Each structure stands twice: as C-alpha cells, then as structure tokens.
Amino acid sequence: MLQNVKFTNDVVQALSIILGALQPSSVLVLVDDNTRLHVLPHLKQAIGDATVICIPAGEQYKSLETVTKVWNEMIAAGATRQSVMVNLGGGTVTDLGGFVASTFKRGIRFINIPTTILGAVDAGVGGKTGIDFSGFKNEIGVFRNAESVIISSCFFNTLPIEEIKSGFAEMLKHGMLNSHDEFSRLIGTDLVKNDWINSLDIIENSVKTKQSIVTADPMEQGLRRALNLGHTVGHALESLSLKRGKPVTHGHAVACGLVTEAVLSHMTLKFPSEDLHLLATFVRDHYGAINITCKDYPSLLQFMHHDKKSRSGEINCTLLRQCGDFVIDNVVSDNEMQTALDIYRDLMGI
Amino acid sequence: MLQNVKFTNDVVQALSIILGALQPSSVLVLVDDNTRLHVLPHLKQAIGDATVICIPAGEQYKSLETVTKVWNEMIAAGATRQSVMVNLGGGTVTDLGGFVASTFKRGIRFINIPTTILGAVDAGVGGKTGIDFSGFKNEIGVFRNAESVIISSCFFNTLPIEEIKSGFAEMLKHGMLNSHDEFSRLIGTDLVKNDWINSLDIIENSVKTKQSIVTADPMEQGLRRALNLGHTVGHALESLSLKRGKPVTHGHAVACGLVTEAVLSHMTLKFPSEDLHLLATFVRDHYGAINITCKDYPSLLQFMHHDKKSRSGEINCTLLRQCGDFVIDNVVSDNEMQTALDIYRDLMGI
C-alpha cells in the first residue's frame, strides 16, 4: 500500500486540508522539548486548540516509560478512537508517537510531520513504529502506516550541522540504491552552505526511493533489506563507539559503513572503483573517519555477527553492482570483512 | 480476511500440523497458572521442548506489567521474528498473548488455543488483542489475527460453573444476533448439566456468527459494532462492580447488559416483549441480578459516555428489531437509559 505522503513547504495548509478531511473527534499533537518551542508555534493556525503532549528530547526517552506517560495524557484529554494524533518531531517522536497511536484503543489514526532530515527520509515514512526496550533498539513496535506524512524541508536550515549530516547519510544510501545520477547529485552537495528550503526535490527523491522499496515489501520479508545498505558495518561502528564511551551519530556511522560496504561491493560485485573513491572522498571531507585499528576488528566482527538482520549468525550485507543495482543477502566472511576494513582505513587516511 | 479456525477435539494433532506448516525458529507457549497445570501436560506431544512462559491467572494480570515481564522472557529465550507464540488459556491469555506477540520485534506469528467458552466464542477469534490500562478495559491493544485458532470443547466440562456461565453470555449474544432459532436453542440449555464434549457444534455456530460479522468489518468501522450488543450496559456494570470492590464476571455483566439492551430494543425498535421476558427469566435464573439502585445511575451513565465505542461522548448501543435483525449505532439518551435500567431492575426482581 502506497502511503499518502505530501511534499510541501506550506505545512500549515497541508495539515489543515488533511485534518479537514479526516474529521477527527479531537486532535492530539505530540512534540518534544525542541519542536514545542521552535515548530509548534508556526502551526497554530492548523491545529487550533489541539491537546499538546510533550516528551523530553532524545533517543533515551524512546522508552516504555514515555509511552505510558503519553497514553495516560491521551486518556486525560478524553481521546477517542476517532481522535487523530499529529507527531511533530524527529525519528524519536514519529517512532514513539506512531506506536502510541497504533496501540491506543487498538489504534487511532496518526499523521507524521518529520522535522529533521533523518526523520523525513527515514523514520517518518514506511510504517515502522517502535520503542527501545531492555537495551535493544526498536525491540517493541508494530508495522502501521501513518494516515498521512507531510514532508517539508522548511525546518532543516536551522538544524545543527551534525543533525544535517546524520540525515544526509541516509539520503546518500537512498541515492546509491536509486541511480548513479542521484548519487552524483548528492555528493555534489555542500552540506554546510546548502539552502534546504530550495532542496525539497532531493528530499522528495530520497523519500520516493525508500517508498518504492517499502511498498514492495511492507513487512520486511526480503526486498526491504536493501535499505540495510551501509548498516551492517554502520551499526557495528556505532556500537563500538558507544562501548568506547565516545558515541558517534547514526549518520556518521552509516556514512563510514557505506564506504566499507562499497569496498566490499567493489571486491565481490565489481562496484566501480571511481565511485568508491568519490564516495570515500565525500565522507572523509564531510564526516571524517571513525578511527579504528586492527585491534578493533574482533569487536566489530562480533557486533556484525549479532546484528538483528543477521540470520544464523552470519555477516549479512546488502551490496551494489553499481549505483541503482543492489543485491540483498550477501554473506560476507570474516576475512573479506577484515580486508574491507583495511581498505576503509586506507581510503579514510587512518 | 477469514481467519484460519480449526474446530476439533483432537488438539494435539491440529497443533502438530499447524506448527509443522509454520516452521518457526522456536516456539513459545504462554500459559497461566491454571492451564500450565491442567492443559499443558496434554499437549506435550505437539509442543516438544518449547519455552513455556507462565503468567498469573486472572484478569487483574492483563496489565502492562505482565506484558513487560513476558517481553523480557521472550528476549531471554532468544525469540526471533520467525518464532511462533502459542497462547493457551482463556481470554486473558489470548488477549495479552496476542498483544505481546503483535508488538515483539514489530510482530511475530501466534496461535490461539482458547481453553474457556468465553475464550473460544469471543476473545480467541476476531483479531482483537489487548490489555487493561489505567483502569480501562482493553484500552491498549492492536487488531491482529492469530495465524490459526484451534477451537475445542474438550476443556469445558471441567470449567467452574461461573466460568461456563460467563462464556455462555457471549453465546447468547451471538444467538440473538443470528436468529430466533439459535436464541431459542440456547435458552433451552441446562448450563449445569450440559455435556460440552458433545457440544462442539453449538460452539462452532457461535464462533461462525462472530466470524461472519468480523470478516465483513475487521477494523470495527461499522458492522462489527453489532457484536457490542449487551456490552454498552455490560461494560458499565462491570466497571461499577470493579469500582465497588465486588467484581463480577464479564459474562454476568453482559447477561444483565443483554437484558437492559433488550429493554431498550423493545422501547425503541419494538423487539418482541415475549423474547424480552424469556431472556430476562433465563438470565435471572442462571445468573441472578447485578444489584444496582438509582443512586448508581450517574456512575453507570458516566461509564457509558466514556465507553470506547462511544463517539463524541454519546451513549451508543447495538439494538435488535428481533433476534437476527440488529441495528448498530443507536444513540441512547440519558433518560432512555435510566428508564431501561428501571425496567431491568423490575425484570430482575431488584
């Protein structure tokens, strides 16, 4: 089922039209501390006297405790099955808000308005909702589509540069899955100077790449694993950094994961050397390396063997023949991975 | 989507065949203290070395706390997305187990084996899962069908009579929704002496009445509200009894709810007086009245206005022109409801 996604920088008008059509008995708006201050005031005209529910900002609050608090506030606000929830925020707000709405009275309708690039191109569309539980990311959740998603780039110019980079890594991934043209266009972007108001089209292309994959495989039975490109190595780098007490952003880890998996793609599927070098240069210049030595390899391999997407403990990667031509479910040996990590270090100058 | 329901008194064979077809990575069996002792041992041949997760028996444990405990036990058992959960018990086990399975890693497959009449004819089929929350019944949950449901009457002869009565109230509801013949057959049943092993056919009729309605409206957008017959008043009586610290069974509340809503049906849709009196006599003789006085009306009305099925706070009932001819979405005024409650008290001799 293709999700209803509206691309626009006139969010007030889009939201007014959508809410008008849904005719909810009441509207609940879920925000975090940041979006309550910086985004909510601009949407007053569309949401009127909706009940605003605020959660603390930060992934550490994507928890059952927060969910319980939000359910209770919904009850206190007299929400019914005909109520509509508007999730206004980054991935934490849309993931948690989608789960809360999907389980309240066995499911009420919800609208996602992602306010970060990562939220727009990744979490906000695709029907994955969830929370972290017992130390595992997204361990509890359901698949359920938002009634509508409003994608706008008007929130992005004021994002911290680290947040922009984090989201852009997922765009880079989508670009590589989509086509060589899209890949070239993205690595021509200057992340520091880019004017996002005028970049709604590249956001739209990115979301549509994700949608076309998700629509073909909503429950993650197969094809959807394409979206794991860069993430087998990326998750391992993210976990290693966390273990060292020097956490990196998800996007930074994914960017370095994309480089390493492009190396693997080159080694096993003849992914063009030229594109590999273009990618590595872009990532080195915009993100910098995540520093690893060969002493870190055993830890990294262990994380990869225990990845959620792994089946029977093998290292599983999505790889590319070239941009736009991906192959899911490649089993990678420990030796191949170590070689790829060696080359990643060379390419990144560490 | 018609749910896969198997009617049989050979549960071991049915379960073996279903599990064989699903090829799960592991099997988790959810039981309560009762079914662990009395039912689980008989199914050993079908479930082998499955992980058994036991929750305390009783609706008061249909809570988020229990859900959290079960999620943690699933993680400890190494459950994956390819695992299958078997819910073996009454409505509490199948409701809670269905919710737990539907939300674990965004949903794993589950099989329901209801061991009570109420579980068989009501909770076990139809895709409603959920838990009680913050004092409200089934406030949190999702719609999701079990992969298969095995309906057997072989567990029912050893049920306590109160439990039999509780389930029979839902059968009575289905009979009234289905036809006058079915209604007549049911009120001719002697609940104390009935041999349930030989009654799989009336269980099957009851389940099929429910299924035909649910299949036409899986998400409760309209027609499915027919199944709410007796429940607007029933839920209010149940909540009131709970509040008083003298809880009654769900079926007892529904039986009294059916009488009150048959009164309303007579008042507004000319439901035959004769059937109303037959029903009231059956309920009075087999269940007895739930005692209320006019001092309880404000509480009862408040519960009804806050019922999950209510839209914009109105009292909403499914009513009958006659058995087999129902009308959903009747808005009932406070005055009409008070009159109906007066007549309920008369009919029940309180």
XYZ file of C-alpha atoms in Angstrom:
700
model
C 0.000 0.000 0.000
C 1.493 3.328 -1.049
C 1.496 5.697 1.873
C -0.084 9.109 1.490
C 2.900 11.483 1.510
C 2.572 15.199 0.820
C 5.713 17.118 -0.147
C 5.313 20.799 0.579
C 6.820 23.769 2.339
C 3.360 25.067 3.216
C 2.830 22.765 6.172
C 0.015 24.789 7.693
C -2.107 24.497 4.574
C -1.318 20.794 4.062
C -2.130 19.935 7.672
C -5.346 21.972 7.590
C -6.531 20.142 4.496
C -5.649 16.703 5.875
C -7.283 17.330 9.255
C -10.325 18.765 7.493
C -10.704 15.561 5.509
C -10.170 13.225 8.476
C -12.790 14.929 10.652
C -11.292 13.776 13.949
C -13.240 13.968 17.202
C -10.157 15.657 18.641
C -6.539 16.319 17.717
C -3.509 15.460 19.849
C -0.123 16.861 18.923
C 2.965 15.020 20.149
C 6.076 17.188 20.372
C 9.391 17.106 22.173
C 11.011 19.977 24.055
C 12.608 21.260 20.854
C 9.662 21.107 18.472
C 7.340 22.508 21.136
C 9.483 25.638 21.263
C 10.599 26.021 17.662
C 7.999 24.402 15.401
C 4.664 24.195 17.173
C 4.101 27.998 17.280
C 4.197 28.106 13.461
C 1.404 25.523 13.124
C -1.116 27.130 15.480
C -3.363 28.076 12.611
C -3.740 24.452 11.531
C -4.068 22.753 14.904
C -6.240 25.250 16.745
C -6.956 24.121 20.301
C -5.495 20.647 19.976
C -4.123 18.931 23.063
C -0.334 19.203 23.090
C 1.607 16.343 24.658
C 5.312 16.971 25.198
C 8.035 14.394 25.750
C 11.681 15.067 26.558
C 14.002 15.315 23.535
C 16.454 12.458 22.981
C 16.533 8.812 21.962
C 16.930 7.745 25.598
C 13.273 8.742 26.062
C 12.044 6.404 23.309
C 11.004 4.106 26.123
C 8.035 2.268 27.559
C 8.022 4.769 30.408
C 7.442 7.634 27.958
C 4.792 5.607 26.121
C 2.941 5.045 29.392
C 3.029 8.745 30.152
C 1.654 9.634 26.712
C -1.137 7.014 26.892
C -2.170 8.493 30.242
C -2.195 12.017 28.860
C -4.350 10.848 25.959
C -6.838 9.328 28.381
C -6.819 12.512 30.453
C -7.515 14.512 27.282
C -10.538 12.315 26.525
C -9.113 10.971 23.274
C -11.429 8.579 21.417
C -10.937 6.157 18.557
C -11.881 8.967 16.204
C -9.124 11.212 17.509
C -6.075 11.916 15.372
C -2.520 12.216 16.625
C -0.031 14.529 14.917
C 3.592 13.519 15.517
C 5.749 16.598 15.162
C 9.447 15.910 15.556
C 12.391 13.770 14.609
C 12.602 9.992 14.452
C 12.088 9.517 18.181
C 8.795 11.416 18.122
C 7.448 9.738 14.968
C 8.577 6.227 16.033
C 7.173 6.542 19.545
C 4.114 8.537 18.517
C 3.264 6.013 15.817
C 3.478 3.188 18.343
C 1.397 5.035 20.919
C -1.294 5.845 18.352
C -1.262 2.318 16.886
C -1.939 0.758 20.282
C -4.284 3.296 21.910
C -7.802 1.780 21.895
C -6.400 -0.703 19.356
C -5.274 2.033 17.035
C -6.147 5.611 16.188
C -5.100 7.498 13.069
C -1.881 9.486 13.069
C -0.065 11.992 10.889
C 3.723 12.321 10.823
C 5.438 15.651 10.292
C 9.163 14.918 10.470
C 11.223 17.950 11.462
C 14.688 16.502 10.834
C 16.244 15.215 7.625
C 16.718 11.793 9.192
C 13.075 11.754 10.225
C 11.922 12.843 6.779
C 13.894 10.418 4.646
C 13.915 7.515 7.076
C 11.749 7.210 10.185
C 8.735 9.267 9.073
C 7.664 7.016 6.189
C 7.431 3.270 5.831
C 5.166 2.145 8.635
C 7.766 1.150 11.214
C 6.828 2.303 14.691
C 8.503 1.374 17.919
C 10.461 1.984 21.054
C 13.702 0.746 22.570
C 13.265 -1.915 25.238
C 15.581 -3.738 27.606
C 18.652 -2.323 25.887
C 17.549 -3.244 22.363
C 16.708 -0.661 19.722
C 13.165 -0.783 18.328
C 12.558 -4.102 20.093
C 8.876 -3.325 20.687
C 6.651 -1.865 17.993
C 4.247 -2.554 15.160
C 4.094 -2.015 11.433
C 1.455 0.588 10.764
C 1.307 3.378 8.236
C 0.625 6.944 9.189
C -2.635 8.197 7.696
C -0.566 10.905 6.019
C 3.007 12.116 6.155
C 3.852 15.747 5.456
C 7.426 16.115 4.228
C 8.824 19.612 4.269
C 12.367 20.942 4.072
C 11.453 24.239 5.732
C 12.623 23.035 9.156
C 16.092 21.981 8.074
C 18.061 25.242 7.688
C 18.071 25.718 11.446
C 19.183 22.164 12.271
C 22.655 21.749 13.828
C 25.190 20.669 11.200
C 25.711 17.322 12.962
C 21.988 16.614 12.607
C 22.073 17.567 8.910
C 25.000 15.245 8.300
C 23.310 12.435 10.168
C 20.224 12.605 7.962
C 22.242 13.121 4.816
C 23.968 9.754 5.259
C 20.588 8.042 4.767
C 19.975 10.215 1.692
C 23.336 9.099 0.344
C 22.262 5.499 0.910
C 18.980 6.057 -0.948
C 20.853 7.807 -3.749
C 23.194 4.847 -4.157
C 20.257 2.430 -4.195
C 18.449 4.607 -6.745
C 20.813 5.599 -9.577
C 24.201 6.948 -10.497
C 22.670 10.318 -11.334
C 21.169 10.662 -7.895
C 24.431 9.576 -6.265
C 26.396 12.181 -8.296
C 23.957 14.911 -7.439
C 24.172 14.195 -3.721
C 27.948 14.086 -3.494
C 27.936 17.459 -5.247
C 26.086 18.965 -2.279
C 27.840 21.316 0.129
C 26.341 20.297 3.458
C 27.386 23.460 5.274
C 26.083 26.000 2.750
C 23.106 24.176 1.301
C 19.778 26.062 1.374
C 17.273 23.395 2.386
C 14.208 25.485 1.610
C 15.118 25.064 -2.046
C 16.060 21.395 -1.689
C 12.653 19.822 -1.232
C 13.163 17.976 -4.515
C 16.202 15.996 -3.349
C 14.358 15.130 -0.138
C 11.414 14.008 -2.264
C 13.626 11.803 -4.455
C 15.100 10.230 -1.350
C 11.737 9.510 0.251
C 10.426 8.069 -3.010
C 13.353 5.664 -3.263
C 12.535 4.398 0.197
C 8.824 4.235 -0.564
C 9.262 2.223 -3.730
C 11.189 -0.414 -1.758
C 8.904 -0.399 1.272
C 5.748 -0.609 -0.822
C 7.041 -3.782 -2.444
C 7.828 -5.321 0.969
C 5.979 -3.638 3.836
C 6.740 -6.330 6.442
C 10.458 -6.671 5.731
C 10.297 -10.175 4.276
C 13.012 -9.599 1.685
C 13.478 -6.654 -0.676
C 13.246 -4.159 2.160
C 16.610 -5.389 3.389
C 18.060 -3.297 0.540
C 17.635 -0.394 2.954
C 20.230 -2.055 5.157
C 22.986 -0.853 2.796
C 25.792 0.611 4.900
C 24.125 -0.504 8.128
C 25.797 -3.850 8.876
C 29.147 -2.098 9.235
C 27.472 1.151 10.359
C 25.703 -0.454 13.330
C 28.942 -2.166 14.368
C 30.857 1.142 14.260
C 28.028 2.795 16.204
C 28.069 0.078 18.863
C 31.874 0.153 19.112
C 31.876 3.930 19.595
C 29.205 3.608 22.267
C 31.249 0.920 24.023
C 34.316 3.180 23.964
C 32.287 5.926 25.615
C 32.674 8.125 22.524
C 29.319 7.818 20.763
C 29.015 8.970 17.136
C 25.792 9.931 15.350
C 23.895 7.231 13.495
C 24.574 9.062 10.247
C 28.324 9.282 10.827
C 28.439 5.544 11.421
C 26.283 4.870 8.343
C 28.490 7.109 6.165
C 31.583 5.117 7.174
C 29.549 1.910 6.799
C 28.642 2.930 3.235
C 32.329 3.372 2.395
C 33.260 -0.037 3.831
C 30.347 -1.781 2.116
C 31.213 -0.024 -1.159
C 34.667 -1.578 -0.759
C 33.026 -4.985 -0.275
C 30.814 -4.276 -3.302
C 33.928 -3.500 -5.326
C 35.665 -6.678 -4.103
C 32.783 -9.052 -4.760
C 30.433 -7.412 -7.273
C 32.787 -5.126 -9.224
C 31.252 -1.889 -7.961
C 33.197 0.802 -9.933
C 36.435 1.925 -8.303
C 35.812 5.515 -9.383
C 32.527 5.758 -7.493
C 34.094 4.149 -4.463
C 36.750 6.860 -4.407
C 34.216 9.656 -4.950
C 32.171 8.335 -2.034
C 35.177 7.918 0.256
C 36.363 11.459 -0.511
C 32.935 12.911 0.218
C 32.640 11.049 3.502
C 36.203 11.893 4.561
C 35.696 15.592 3.791
C 32.222 15.976 5.317
C 32.198 13.468 8.166
C 35.770 12.412 8.851
C 36.803 8.882 9.726
C 35.637 6.899 12.680
C 39.019 5.807 13.947
C 39.635 2.105 14.206
C 42.730 -0.079 14.302
C 43.056 -3.770 13.550
C 42.766 -4.391 17.287
C 39.104 -3.343 16.979
C 38.311 -5.965 14.324
C 37.299 -8.774 16.720
C 34.792 -6.461 18.463
C 33.429 -5.168 15.158
C 33.029 -8.687 13.745
C 31.255 -9.797 16.889
C 28.762 -6.924 16.602
C 28.129 -7.836 12.956
C 27.531 -11.494 13.752
C 24.926 -10.447 16.340
C 23.182 -7.860 14.164
C 19.351 -8.046 14.229
C 19.273 -8.584 10.468
C 21.735 -11.491 10.676
C 20.344 -14.978 10.095
C 22.012 -17.893 11.825
C 24.889 -15.659 12.921
C 26.433 -14.963 9.517
C 27.512 -11.473 8.495
C 24.867 -10.319 6.029
C 25.221 -7.218 3.826
C 23.328 -5.503 1.061
C 25.864 -4.735 -1.671
C 25.878 -2.949 -5.031
C 26.945 -3.974 -8.538
C 26.737 -0.281 -9.298
C 24.615 2.615 -8.081
C 20.976 1.649 -8.674
C 21.718 -2.101 -8.859
C 21.682 -3.709 -5.425
C 21.915 -7.325 -4.228
C 20.452 -8.253 -0.818
C 21.563 -11.071 1.487
C 25.253 -11.284 0.659
C 27.038 -13.458 3.193
C 30.442 -11.928 3.970
C 33.271 -13.941 5.534
C 35.343 -12.608 8.421
C 38.381 -12.439 6.122
C 36.580 -10.416 3.469
C 35.286 -8.037 6.109
C 38.756 -7.547 7.594
C 40.172 -6.780 4.150
C 37.370 -4.280 3.531
C 38.069 -2.595 6.880
C 41.780 -2.347 5.962
C 40.869 -0.609 2.713
C 38.338 1.643 4.528
C 41.195 2.814 6.785
C 43.432 3.497 3.765
C 40.711 5.419 1.963
C 39.898 7.498 5.013
C 43.548 8.188 5.718
C 43.807 6.470 9.090
C -9.896 -11.964 5.661
C -11.401 -15.150 7.041
C -9.314 -16.315 9.942
C -7.983 -19.849 9.918
C -10.093 -21.577 12.599
C -9.951 -25.317 13.207
C -12.848 -26.911 15.133
C -11.693 -30.184 16.666
C -11.442 -32.139 19.877
C -8.075 -33.565 18.776
C -5.993 -30.541 19.724
C -2.637 -32.338 19.726
C -2.988 -33.391 16.121
C -4.283 -29.988 14.986
C -1.451 -28.119 16.726
C 1.201 -30.504 15.375
C 0.002 -29.963 11.822
C -0.148 -26.173 12.178
C 3.306 -25.870 13.769
C 4.714 -28.214 11.137
C 3.437 -25.903 8.407
C 4.688 -22.680 10.048
C 8.286 -23.897 10.539
C 9.061 -21.490 13.374
C 12.645 -20.822 14.534
C 11.352 -21.520 18.055
C 8.031 -21.973 19.851
C 6.938 -20.063 22.946
C 3.872 -21.246 24.862
C 2.050 -18.712 27.011
C 0.016 -20.251 29.831
C -1.429 -19.136 33.131
C -1.191 -20.988 36.438
C -4.312 -22.997 35.579
C -3.546 -24.053 32.034
C 0.065 -24.817 32.942
C -1.193 -27.388 35.442
C -4.270 -28.744 33.721
C -3.875 -28.355 29.953
C -0.198 -28.034 29.070
C 0.694 -31.638 30.083
C -1.788 -32.975 27.499
C -0.129 -31.063 24.661
C 3.477 -32.111 25.298
C 3.490 -34.277 22.199
C 2.711 -31.290 19.992
C 4.922 -28.634 21.576
C 8.072 -30.626 22.384
C 10.749 -28.520 24.068
C 9.078 -25.152 23.558
C 9.794 -22.339 26.015
C 6.893 -22.082 28.472
C 6.065 -18.621 29.820
C 3.607 -18.560 32.704
C 1.566 -15.598 33.907
C -0.672 -15.481 36.968
C -4.318 -16.407 36.328
C -6.866 -13.605 36.491
C -7.948 -10.525 34.565
C -6.117 -8.275 37.025
C -2.902 -9.542 35.453
C -3.930 -8.438 31.960
C -1.659 -5.490 32.549
C 1.311 -3.660 31.119
C 3.384 -5.054 33.975
C 2.647 -8.617 32.838
C 3.324 -7.670 29.216
C 6.734 -6.280 30.212
C 7.545 -9.493 32.056
C 6.580 -11.640 29.048
C 8.558 -9.467 26.577
C 11.613 -9.873 28.820
C 11.157 -13.643 28.999
C 10.907 -13.772 25.203
C 14.175 -11.853 24.881
C 15.810 -14.164 27.433
C 14.595 -17.181 25.426
C 16.214 -15.770 22.284
C 12.930 -15.419 20.390
C 13.329 -14.108 16.837
C 10.940 -12.702 14.285
C 10.483 -16.247 12.979
C 9.364 -17.581 16.376
C 5.736 -18.557 16.974
C 3.795 -17.977 20.179
C 1.041 -20.375 21.280
C -1.488 -18.752 23.606
C -3.050 -21.463 25.735
C -5.724 -20.186 28.051
C -8.815 -18.075 28.469
C -9.449 -14.582 27.198
C -6.780 -13.000 29.372
C -4.079 -15.247 27.939
C -5.183 -14.905 24.311
C -5.766 -11.126 24.575
C -2.480 -10.434 26.311
C -0.513 -13.045 24.369
C -1.827 -11.695 21.083
C -0.751 -8.183 22.056
C 2.683 -9.309 23.216
C 3.272 -11.265 20.004
C 1.935 -8.450 17.802
C 4.375 -5.931 19.283
C 7.507 -8.050 19.825
C 10.056 -7.070 17.161
C 7.114 -5.420 15.366
C 5.115 -8.632 15.329
C 5.625 -12.382 15.391
C 3.081 -15.060 14.463
C 0.796 -16.527 17.117
C -1.725 -19.342 17.546
C -4.665 -19.164 19.947
C -5.984 -22.225 21.765
C -8.826 -20.932 23.943
C -9.475 -23.145 26.953
C -12.656 -21.441 28.163
C -16.012 -20.963 26.464
C -15.587 -17.203 26.640
C -12.180 -17.511 25.047
C -13.483 -19.786 22.311
C -16.565 -17.855 21.238
C -15.238 -14.376 21.909
C -11.633 -13.465 22.657
C -9.883 -16.212 20.704
C -11.124 -15.239 17.245
C -11.519 -11.912 15.516
C -8.134 -10.253 15.800
C -8.662 -8.132 18.889
C -5.690 -8.150 21.222
C -5.101 -6.003 24.247
C -4.610 -5.277 27.899
C -6.334 -3.204 30.550
C -4.675 0.113 31.330
C -5.191 2.881 33.828
C -8.466 1.366 34.972
C -9.901 0.927 31.468
C -10.535 -2.459 29.895
C -8.675 -3.252 26.683
C -7.533 0.343 26.488
C -4.230 -0.640 24.884
C -4.002 -3.183 22.086
C -3.959 -3.782 18.360
C -6.065 -5.547 15.764
C -4.148 -8.547 14.525
C -5.321 -12.003 13.573
C -3.848 -15.124 15.062
C -2.146 -17.235 12.417
C -4.553 -20.026 13.427
C -7.125 -20.627 16.141
C -7.897 -24.119 17.436
C -11.391 -24.317 18.907
C -12.157 -27.345 21.019
C -14.889 -28.057 23.559
C -12.844 -30.765 25.308
C -11.639 -28.361 28.004
C -15.063 -27.133 29.062
C -16.586 -29.937 31.181
C -14.075 -29.250 33.936
C -14.617 -25.477 33.960
C -16.169 -23.963 37.103
C -19.868 -23.228 36.545
C -19.222 -19.486 36.904
C -16.779 -19.677 34.023
C -19.272 -21.634 31.893
C -21.939 -19.023 32.562
C -19.564 -16.246 31.710
C -18.837 -17.681 28.286
C -22.423 -18.621 27.665
C -23.488 -14.973 27.868
C -21.484 -14.262 24.709
C -23.046 -17.307 23.059
C -26.442 -15.897 23.957
C -25.439 -12.614 22.340
C -24.337 -14.384 19.164
C -27.557 -16.409 19.165
C -29.630 -13.222 19.407
C -27.672 -11.637 16.568
C -28.024 -14.774 14.470
C -31.651 -15.953 14.557
C -34.643 -16.682 16.711
C -33.992 -20.421 16.323
C -30.486 -20.120 17.708
C -31.728 -17.929 20.555
C -34.396 -20.499 21.426
C -31.932 -23.367 21.300
C -29.560 -21.604 23.667
C -32.109 -20.600 26.292
C -33.193 -24.252 26.305
C -29.718 -25.285 27.523
C -29.185 -26.505 31.065
C -25.891 -24.872 31.937
C -25.223 -27.126 34.924
C -25.789 -30.493 33.239
C -24.665 -29.853 29.682
C -22.013 -32.246 28.249
C -19.634 -29.935 26.407
C -17.649 -32.676 24.684
C -20.746 -33.268 22.565
C -21.481 -29.575 22.127
C -18.732 -28.584 19.725
C -21.484 -27.801 17.179
C -23.150 -25.022 19.227
C -19.706 -23.588 19.936
C -18.997 -23.716 16.203
C -22.288 -21.955 15.367
C -21.454 -19.248 17.844
C -17.931 -18.718 16.534
C -19.210 -18.628 12.965
C -21.753 -15.946 13.793
C -18.935 -13.857 15.156
C -16.674 -14.625 12.225
C -19.252 -13.682 9.614
C -19.546 -10.253 11.213
C -15.830 -9.771 11.832
C -14.874 -10.820 8.325
C -17.110 -8.137 6.884
C -15.529 -5.486 9.125
C -12.168 -6.457 10.605
C -11.250 -2.987 11.947
C -14.572 -2.222 13.598
C -15.558 0.564 11.253
C -19.228 -0.295 11.291
C -20.905 -3.693 11.112
C -18.659 -5.187 13.757
C -20.273 -2.948 16.314
C -23.156 -5.452 16.144
C -21.020 -7.549 18.488
C -21.342 -4.780 21.029
C -24.877 -5.944 21.791
C -25.274 -6.071 25.559
C -21.865 -4.537 26.095
C -22.537 -0.819 26.467
C -24.532 -1.553 29.611
C -22.480 -4.669 30.368
C -19.172 -2.828 30.470
C -20.660 -0.143 32.694
C -21.963 -2.770 35.148
C -18.591 -4.494 35.086
C -16.732 -1.241 35.757
C -19.148 -0.287 38.536
C -18.705 -3.660 40.227
C -14.945 -3.312 39.971
C -15.101 0.176 41.460
C -17.177 -1.165 44.352
C -14.526 -3.777 45.014
C -17.009 -6.561 44.199
C -16.036 -7.610 40.672
C -18.469 -9.733 38.635
C -17.569 -11.936 35.677
C -17.634 -10.374 32.227
C -20.404 -12.788 31.242
C -22.546 -11.919 34.217
C -22.255 -8.246 33.291
C -23.018 -8.988 29.636
C -26.034 -11.140 30.520
C -27.504 -8.249 32.534
C -26.435 -5.884 29.752
C -28.319 -8.006 27.217
C -31.471 -7.761 29.306
C -31.178 -3.977 29.638
C -30.445 -3.516 25.941
C -33.315 -5.837 25.039
C -35.481 -3.457 27.079
C -34.106 -0.550 25.030
C -34.715 -2.579 21.858
C -38.299 -3.102 22.916
C -38.715 0.600 23.759
C -37.277 1.938 20.510
C -37.380 -0.854 17.902
C -40.341 -2.988 19.059
C -38.232 -6.001 19.991
C -40.883 -8.602 20.971
C -41.932 -8.427 24.601
C -42.163 -12.241 24.759
C -38.486 -12.707 23.871
C -37.514 -9.983 26.319
C -39.246 -11.867 29.110
C -37.770 -15.236 28.054
C -34.330 -13.675 28.104
C -34.846 -11.928 31.439
C -36.103 -15.153 33.022
C -33.138 -17.137 31.716
C -30.661 -14.549 32.964
C -32.367 -14.185 36.342
C -32.474 -17.981 36.853
C -28.950 -18.762 35.656
C -27.022 -15.624 36.589
C -29.021 -13.561 39.032
C -29.151 -9.790 39.032
C -26.248 -7.418 39.428
C -27.656 -5.210 42.138
C -27.971 -1.545 41.374
C -30.053 1.292 42.733
C -30.917 4.600 41.141
C -28.020 6.093 43.107
C -25.708 4.139 40.805
C -27.157 5.674 37.625
C -24.803 8.685 37.437
C -21.763 6.392 37.676
C -23.205 3.963 35.139
C -24.046 6.757 32.696
C -20.578 8.206 33.088
C -19.001 4.853 32.241
C -21.255 4.582 29.184
C -20.377 8.067 27.957
C -16.704 7.145 28.241
C -17.113 3.759 26.561
C -14.518 3.080 23.864
C -17.295 2.624 21.327
C -18.813 5.995 22.103
C -18.458 8.745 19.514
C -18.323 12.302 20.724
C -19.382 11.136 24.161
C -22.863 9.893 23.261
C -24.212 6.608 24.604
C -24.161 4.212 21.665
C -25.891 0.805 21.631
C -26.474 -2.002 19.192
C -30.154 -2.894 19.408
C -32.479 -5.502 17.888
C -35.728 -5.284 15.958
C -35.947 -9.002 16.639
C -33.483 -11.854 17.026
C -31.373 -11.948 13.853
C -32.213 -8.349 12.905
C -29.844 -5.879 14.537
C -29.317 -2.123 14.177
C -25.933 -0.625 15.057
C -25.183 2.898 16.247
C -28.329 3.744 18.165
C -27.770 6.872 20.197
C -29.491 6.493 23.551
C -30.331 9.482 25.727
C -29.613 9.532 29.457
C -33.356 9.495 30.108
C -33.985 6.452 27.936
C -31.118 4.626 29.597
C -32.413 5.425 33.064
C -35.852 4.120 32.099
C -34.298 0.933 30.706
C -32.309 0.459 33.914
C -35.525 0.894 35.930
C -37.195 -1.846 33.868
C -34.100 -4.065 34.139
C -34.382 -3.835 37.921
C -38.086 -4.736 37.759
C -37.481 -7.698 35.458
C -34.649 -8.998 37.606
C -36.654 -8.563 40.791
C -34.444 -5.963 42.479
